[in-house]
CSV table of C-alpha atoms in Angstrom, one decimal:
chain,number,residue,atom,x,y,z
A,1,MET,CA,-80.1,68.9,6.9
A,2,PHE,CA,-77.0,67.1,5.4
A,3,LYS,CA,-76.3,63.7,4.0
A,4,ALA,CA,-74.2,61.3,5.9
A,5,LEU,CA,-73.5,57.6,6.4
A,6,GLN,CA,-74.6,56.5,9.9
A,7,ILE,CA,-73.8,53.3,11.7
A,8,THR,CA,-76.4,52.0,14.2
A,9,GLN,CA,-76.7,48.8,16.3
A,10,PRO,CA,-80.4,48.0,16.5
A,11,GLU,CA,-81.7,44.8,18.0
A,12,THR,CA,-81.7,43.3,14.5
A,13,GLY,CA,-78.0,43.8,14.1
A,14,TYR,CA,-75.2,46.1,12.9
A,15,ARG,CA,-76.2,48.5,10.1
A,16,CYS,CA,-74.6,51.3,8.0
A,17,ASP,CA,-77.1,53.4,6.0
A,18,LEU,CA,-77.1,56.6,3.9
A,19,THR,CA,-79.3,59.1,5.8
A,20,GLU,CA,-80.0,62.8,6.4
A,21,LEU,CA,-79.0,64.4,9.7
A,22,ASP,CA,-79.9,67.7,11.2
A,23,GLU,CA,-77.1,70.2,12.2
A,24,SER,CA,-78.3,69.8,15.8
A,25,SER,CA,-76.8,66.2,15.6
A,26,LEU,CA,-73.3,67.6,15.2
A,27,PRO,CA,-71.1,66.9,18.3
A,28,GLU,CA,-69.3,69.4,20.4
A,29,GLY,CA,-66.3,71.1,18.9
A,30,ASP,CA,-64.9,74.5,18.1
A,31,VAL,CA,-64.6,74.2,14.3
A,32,THR,CA,-67.4,73.3,11.8
A,33,VAL,CA,-66.3,72.1,8.4
A,34,GLN,CA,-68.1,71.8,5.1
A,35,VAL,CA,-66.7,68.5,4.0
A,36,ALA,CA,-65.7,68.3,0.3
A,37,TRP,CA,-64.1,64.9,0.1
A,38,SER,CA,-63.5,61.9,2.3
A,39,THR,CA,-62.1,58.4,1.5
A,40,ILE,CA,-62.2,54.7,2.3
A,41,ASN,CA,-59.3,53.4,4.3
A,42,TYR,CA,-59.0,49.8,5.6
A,43,LYS,CA,-60.2,51.0,9.1
A,44,ASP,CA,-63.3,52.5,7.4
A,45,GLY,CA,-64.0,49.1,5.9
A,46,LEU,CA,-63.9,47.6,9.4
A,47,ALA,CA,-66.2,50.3,10.7
A,48,ILE,CA,-68.7,50.1,7.9
A,49,THR,CA,-69.0,46.3,7.9
A,50,GLY,CA,-68.6,45.8,11.7
A,51,ARG,CA,-65.9,43.2,11.1
A,52,SER,CA,-63.9,44.6,13.9
A,53,PRO,CA,-65.1,46.7,16.9
A,54,VAL,CA,-63.7,49.9,15.5
A,55,VAL,CA,-66.9,51.9,16.3
A,56,ARG,CA,-67.2,52.3,20.1
A,57,LYS,CA,-70.2,54.7,20.2
A,58,PHE,CA,-73.6,54.5,18.5
A,59,PRO,CA,-75.0,56.0,16.4
A,60,MET,CA,-71.8,56.9,14.6
A,61,VAL,CA,-70.9,58.7,11.3
A,62,PRO,CA,-67.9,56.7,10.0
A,63,GLY,CA,-64.9,58.1,8.1
A,64,ILE,CA,-61.5,58.5,9.8
A,65,ASP,CA,-60.5,61.5,7.6
A,66,PHE,CA,-61.9,64.3,5.5
A,67,ALA,CA,-60.9,67.5,3.7
A,68,GLY,CA,-63.0,70.6,3.4
A,69,THR,CA,-63.6,74.3,4.3
A,70,VAL,CA,-64.1,75.9,7.7
A,71,THR,CA,-67.5,77.5,7.9
A,72,ASP,CA,-67.4,78.4,11.6
A,73,SER,CA,-64.6,78.6,14.1
A,74,GLN,CA,-63.9,79.6,17.7
A,75,HIS,CA,-60.4,78.2,17.4
A,76,PRO,CA,-57.5,80.7,17.2
A,77,ARG,CA,-55.7,78.9,14.4
A,78,PHE,CA,-58.7,78.7,12.0
A,79,LYS,CA,-61.2,81.1,10.4
A,80,PRO,CA,-64.1,80.6,8.0
A,81,GLY,CA,-62.8,79.9,4.5
A,82,ASP,CA,-59.7,78.0,5.6
A,83,ARG,CA,-59.1,74.7,3.9
A,84,VAL,CA,-58.3,71.9,6.3
A,85,VAL,CA,-57.6,68.2,6.5
A,86,LEU,CA,-58.2,65.8,9.4
A,87,ASN,CA,-56.7,62.3,10.0
A,88,GLY,CA,-57.5,60.1,13.0
A,89,TRP,CA,-58.0,61.4,16.6
A,90,GLY,CA,-60.8,58.8,17.0
A,91,VAL,CA,-63.0,60.5,14.4
A,92,GLY,CA,-65.3,57.9,12.9
A,93,GLU,CA,-64.8,55.7,16.0
A,94,THR,CA,-65.8,57.7,19.0
A,95,HIS,CA,-66.5,61.1,17.4
A,96,PRO,CA,-68.6,61.5,14.2
A,97,GLY,CA,-66.5,61.3,11.1
A,98,GLY,CA,-65.9,62.4,7.6
A,99,LEU,CA,-68.3,60.4,5.5
A,100,ALA,CA,-70.8,63.2,5.7
A,101,GLN,CA,-71.3,66.7,4.2
A,102,LYS,CA,-70.6,68.4,7.5
A,103,ALA,CA,-68.3,67.8,10.5
A,104,ARG,CA,-67.7,69.5,13.8
A,105,VAL,CA,-64.4,68.8,15.5
A,106,LYS,CA,-61.7,70.2,17.8
A,107,GLY,CA,-59.5,72.7,16.0
A,108,ASP,CA,-56.5,71.1,17.6
A,109,TRP,CA,-57.1,68.0,15.4
A,110,LEU,CA,-57.0,69.9,12.1
A,111,VAL,CA,-54.0,70.6,9.8
A,112,ALA,CA,-54.1,73.5,7.4
A,113,LEU,CA,-54.2,72.0,3.9
A,114,PRO,CA,-51.0,72.8,1.9
A,115,ALA,CA,-51.6,75.2,-0.9
A,116,GLY,CA,-50.4,72.7,-3.5
A,117,PHE,CA,-53.2,70.2,-2.7
A,118,SER,CA,-56.9,70.3,-3.6
A,119,GLU,CA,-59.3,68.7,-1.1
A,120,ARG,CA,-59.6,65.8,-3.6
A,121,ASP,CA,-55.8,65.4,-3.7
A,122,ALA,CA,-55.7,65.4,0.2
A,123,MET,CA,-58.2,62.5,0.3
A,124,ALA,CA,-56.5,60.7,-2.6
A,125,ILE,CA,-53.6,60.6,-0.1
A,126,GLY,CA,-55.9,60.2,2.9
A,127,THR,CA,-54.9,58.5,6.1
A,128,ALA,CA,-53.4,55.6,4.2
A,129,GLY,CA,-51.0,58.0,2.3
A,130,TYR,CA,-50.3,60.1,5.4
A,131,THR,CA,-49.5,56.9,7.2
A,132,ALA,CA,-47.2,55.8,4.4
A,133,MET,CA,-45.4,59.1,4.7
A,134,LEU,CA,-44.9,58.6,8.5
A,135,CYS,CA,-43.4,55.1,7.6
A,136,VAL,CA,-41.1,56.6,5.0
A,137,GLN,CA,-40.0,59.4,7.4
A,138,ALA,CA,-39.1,56.8,10.1
A,139,LEU,CA,-37.0,54.9,7.6
A,140,GLN,CA,-35.3,58.1,6.3
A,141,ASP,CA,-34.4,59.1,9.9
A,142,HIS,CA,-33.0,55.6,10.5
A,143,TRP,CA,-31.0,55.6,7.3
A,144,ALA,CA,-29.7,59.2,7.9
A,145,ALA,CA,-28.4,58.2,11.4
A,146,ARG,CA,-26.5,55.3,9.8
A,147,GLY,CA,-25.3,56.9,6.6
A,148,VAL,CA,-27.4,54.7,4.3
A,149,ALA,CA,-27.7,56.3,0.9
A,150,ALA,CA,-30.7,56.0,-1.5
A,151,GLY,CA,-30.2,53.2,-3.9
A,152,SER,CA,-27.8,51.3,-1.7
A,153,GLY,CA,-30.3,48.4,-1.3
A,154,GLU,CA,-33.8,47.1,-1.8
A,155,VAL,CA,-36.8,48.4,0.2
A,156,LEU,CA,-39.8,46.1,0.6
A,157,VAL,CA,-43.4,47.4,0.5
A,158,THR,CA,-46.0,44.8,1.5
A,159,GLY,CA,-49.7,45.1,0.8
A,160,ALA,CA,-48.4,47.0,-2.2
A,161,GLY,CA,-51.7,47.2,-4.1
A,162,GLY,CA,-53.5,48.9,-1.2
A,163,GLY,CA,-53.6,52.6,-0.2
A,164,VAL,CA,-50.6,52.6,2.1
A,165,GLY,CA,-48.5,50.4,-0.2
A,166,SER,CA,-49.3,52.4,-3.4
A,167,VAL,CA,-48.3,55.8,-1.8
A,168,ALA,CA,-45.3,54.2,-0.1
A,169,ILE,CA,-44.0,52.9,-3.5
A,170,ALA,CA,-44.4,56.3,-5.1
A,171,LEU,CA,-42.7,58.1,-2.2
A,172,LEU,CA,-39.7,55.8,-1.9
A,173,ALA,CA,-39.2,55.8,-5.7
A,174,ALA,CA,-39.3,59.6,-5.7
A,175,LEU,CA,-36.5,59.5,-3.1
A,176,GLY,CA,-34.3,57.3,-5.3
A,177,HIS,CA,-34.8,54.0,-3.5
A,178,THR,CA,-35.1,50.6,-5.3
A,179,VAL,CA,-38.5,49.4,-4.3
A,180,VAL,CA,-39.8,45.8,-4.3
A,181,ALA,CA,-43.6,45.4,-4.1
A,182,SER,CA,-45.2,42.4,-2.5
A,183,THR,CA,-48.8,41.7,-3.7
A,184,GLY,CA,-51.3,38.9,-3.9
A,185,ARG,CA,-52.6,40.2,-7.1
A,186,PRO,CA,-50.2,39.4,-10.0
A,187,ALA,CA,-52.4,41.3,-12.5
A,188,GLU,CA,-51.4,44.5,-10.7
A,189,ALA,CA,-47.7,44.2,-11.5
A,190,ASP,CA,-47.8,46.8,-14.3
A,191,TYR,CA,-49.7,49.2,-12.1
A,192,LEU,CA,-47.1,48.8,-9.3
A,193,ARG,CA,-44.2,49.3,-11.7
A,194,SER,CA,-45.9,52.5,-13.0
A,195,LEU,CA,-45.8,53.8,-9.4
A,196,GLY,CA,-42.1,53.2,-9.2
A,197,ALA,CA,-41.6,49.5,-8.1
A,198,ALA,CA,-38.4,48.0,-9.6
A,199,ASP,CA,-39.7,44.4,-9.0
A,200,VAL,CA,-42.9,42.7,-7.9
A,201,ILE,CA,-43.0,39.5,-5.8
A,202,ASP,CA,-45.9,37.3,-4.8
A,203,ARG,CA,-47.0,37.8,-1.2
A,204,ALA,CA,-47.0,34.0,-0.8
A,205,THR,CA,-43.2,34.2,-0.5
A,206,LEU,CA,-43.7,36.1,2.8
A,207,SER,CA,-47.1,35.1,4.2
A,208,ALA,CA,-46.4,31.6,5.4
A,209,PRO,CA,-44.4,30.6,8.6
A,210,GLY,CA,-40.7,31.1,8.0
A,211,LYS,CA,-37.3,30.7,9.6
A,212,PRO,CA,-36.4,33.0,12.4
A,213,LEU,CA,-33.4,34.3,10.5
A,214,GLN,CA,-33.4,34.4,6.7
A,215,LYS,CA,-31.1,35.5,3.8
A,216,GLU,CA,-30.4,39.3,4.2
A,217,ARG,CA,-32.2,41.4,1.6
A,218,TRP,CA,-34.0,44.5,2.7
A,219,ILE,CA,-32.5,47.8,4.0
A,220,GLY,CA,-36.0,48.9,4.9
A,221,VAL,CA,-39.5,47.7,4.9
A,222,VAL,CA,-43.0,49.4,4.9
A,223,ASP,CA,-45.4,46.8,6.2
A,224,SER,CA,-49.2,47.2,6.4
A,225,VAL,CA,-49.9,43.4,6.7
A,226,GLY,CA,-48.6,42.2,10.0
A,227,SER,CA,-48.5,38.5,11.1
A,228,HIS,CA,-46.2,36.1,9.3
A,229,THR,CA,-45.5,38.7,6.6
A,230,LEU,CA,-44.1,41.2,9.1
A,231,ALA,CA,-42.1,38.4,10.9
A,232,ASN,CA,-40.5,37.3,7.6
A,233,ALA,CA,-39.8,40.9,6.6
A,234,CYS,CA,-37.9,41.3,9.9
A,235,ALA,CA,-36.1,37.9,9.4
A,236,SER,CA,-34.9,38.9,5.9
A,237,SER,CA,-33.8,42.4,6.7
A,238,ARG,CA,-30.1,43.3,6.3
A,239,TYR,CA,-27.8,44.1,9.2
A,240,GLY,CA,-28.9,47.4,10.7
A,241,GLY,CA,-32.0,47.5,8.6
A,242,ALA,CA,-35.4,49.0,9.6
A,243,VAL,CA,-39.0,47.9,9.4
A,244,ALA,CA,-41.9,50.3,9.7
A,245,ALA,CA,-45.1,48.5,10.7
A,246,CYS,CA,-48.4,50.2,10.4
A,247,GLY,CA,-51.1,47.6,9.6
A,248,LEU,CA,-52.7,44.3,10.3
A,249,ALA,CA,-54.3,43.1,7.0
A,250,GLN,CA,-53.0,39.5,7.6
A,251,GLY,CA,-53.4,39.6,11.4
A,252,MET,CA,-52.5,41.3,14.6
A,253,ASP,CA,-50.2,38.5,15.7
A,254,LEU,CA,-46.4,38.7,15.3
A,255,PRO,CA,-45.0,35.1,15.2
A,256,ALA,CA,-41.4,36.2,15.2
A,257,SER,CA,-38.2,35.6,17.2
A,258,VAL,CA,-35.7,38.1,18.6
A,259,ALA,CA,-33.0,36.8,16.3
A,260,PRO,CA,-33.2,39.7,13.7
A,261,PHE,CA,-33.1,42.3,16.4
A,262,ILE,CA,-30.2,40.9,18.6
A,263,LEU,CA,-28.1,39.3,15.8
A,264,ARG,CA,-28.5,41.8,13.0
A,265,GLY,CA,-29.5,45.0,14.9
A,266,VAL,CA,-32.8,45.3,12.9
A,267,THR,CA,-35.1,48.0,14.2
A,268,LEU,CA,-38.9,47.6,14.2
A,269,TYR,CA,-40.7,51.0,14.2
A,270,GLY,CA,-44.4,51.0,15.2
A,271,ILE,CA,-46.2,53.7,13.2
A,272,ASP,CA,-49.3,55.3,14.7
A,273,SER,CA,-51.1,57.8,12.6
A,274,VAL,CA,-54.2,58.3,14.9
A,275,MET,CA,-52.6,60.1,17.8
A,276,ALA,CA,-49.4,61.4,16.2
A,277,PRO,CA,-48.5,64.9,17.5
A,278,MET,CA,-49.3,67.9,15.5
A,279,ALA,CA,-45.6,68.7,14.6
A,280,ARG,CA,-45.2,65.2,13.0
A,281,ARG,CA,-48.5,65.6,11.1
A,282,GLU,CA,-47.6,68.9,9.7
A,283,ALA,CA,-44.1,67.7,8.7
A,284,ALA,CA,-45.7,64.6,7.0
A,285,TRP,CA,-48.2,66.8,5.0
A,286,ALA,CA,-45.4,69.2,4.0
A,287,ALA,CA,-43.3,66.3,2.8
A,288,LEU,CA,-46.2,64.9,0.8
A,289,ASP,CA,-46.7,68.2,-0.9
A,290,ARG,CA,-43.0,68.2,-1.9
A,291,LEU,CA,-42.7,64.5,-2.9
A,292,ILE,CA,-45.9,63.1,-4.2
A,293,ASP,CA,-46.1,62.9,-8.0
A,294,ARG,CA,-49.5,64.3,-9.0
A,295,PRO,CA,-50.0,62.1,-12.1
A,296,LYS,CA,-49.1,59.0,-10.1
A,297,LEU,CA,-51.5,60.1,-7.4
A,298,ALA,CA,-54.2,60.4,-10.0
A,299,ALA,CA,-53.4,57.0,-11.5
A,300,MET,CA,-53.9,55.3,-8.1
A,301,THR,CA,-57.2,57.0,-7.3
A,302,ARG,CA,-60.9,56.4,-8.2
A,303,ALA,CA,-63.8,58.5,-7.1
A,304,ILE,CA,-67.1,57.3,-5.8
A,305,ASN,CA,-70.2,58.9,-4.2
A,306,LEU,CA,-71.4,58.7,-0.6
A,307,ALA,CA,-73.9,55.9,-1.4
A,308,GLU,CA,-71.3,53.8,-3.0
A,309,ALA,CA,-69.0,54.1,0.1
A,310,ILE,CA,-71.0,51.4,1.9
A,311,GLN,CA,-70.2,48.7,-0.7
A,312,ALA,CA,-66.6,50.0,-0.9
A,313,GLY,CA,-66.2,49.2,2.8
A,314,HIS,CA,-66.8,45.6,2.0
A,315,ASP,CA,-64.6,45.6,-1.1
A,316,ILE,CA,-61.6,47.0,0.6
A,317,LEU,CA,-61.7,44.2,3.2
A,318,ALA,CA,-62.0,41.7,0.4
A,319,GLY,CA,-58.8,43.0,-1.2
A,320,GLN,CA,-60.8,44.2,-4.2
A,321,VAL,CA,-59.7,47.9,-4.0
A,322,ARG,CA,-56.5,49.0,-5.8
A,323,GLY,CA,-54.8,52.1,-4.6
A,324,ARG,CA,-57.1,54.9,-3.2
A,325,LEU,CA,-60.8,55.5,-3.2
A,326,VAL,CA,-62.0,59.0,-2.7
A,327,VAL,CA,-65.5,59.8,-1.7
A,328,ASP,CA,-67.3,62.9,-3.1
A,329,VAL,CA,-69.7,63.4,-0.2
A,330,ASN,CA,-71.7,66.0,-2.2
A,331,ALA,CA,-72.4,63.8,-5.2
């Protein structure tokens, strides 16, 4: 038996409970993992609360990522004792996920954990931080193709107090960029500056409907918010700038015009972390190992236990979570 969160949909309504499951309940897969740590991402909040139809099969163990140790493997790349990390692939949505003490998955979904990371570190980064790295890599590739040097302009990070935003700030600052953080929580300004933000602005300056073309400011943007915020970020990007979009905290809509794209040559990159190919995943984790500042990572992280993860799912949707929440599934 092992502890797990489990989402059910009985006649009385949608539920997420802490329970015990038998190993016979584990799904098909060629690698079994003793999970050490998981985390709470925005999508986990949607799954735990049922606010969005993230879960498409019931019952379901939520948790879109985990880190742990292989206990059994029929996959050629992994053997018992290997430390691994998983992000996405529908885990926690259509395949039982990481908010449990055990998981069984396809070995093709796993990335070998870089030696420089503990399992806790890996989940302090989590899918939010891995997604932030994919965003930063898209911007880096864009800038490299155009000869844009670090420090040559401001880079905007929206939803800055969340998991994606916090890691993106730390990464961009480590690369020498001037980062402007957008947040709806003014009290977090000192925290955001401690991560590397040079300036902090109120999200209200971006979240309302705006002009289709605005004063040029950003050479790049990491956006986890969507809707009017993303539209305004595009509209205020500099000529040849780039915007990496990876989230929908404000909404799935994009009330924008083509003006920034056809008059300023702005590029909008869609960042998918769920089905990203293995080479891109491994490159992202290798870059995180090189770039992430461990003290900054620790400063943005708080640990909770498995039982507390249910309330944390509600808290993250309410905007009450700063940085990263890691879940000790064995506590």
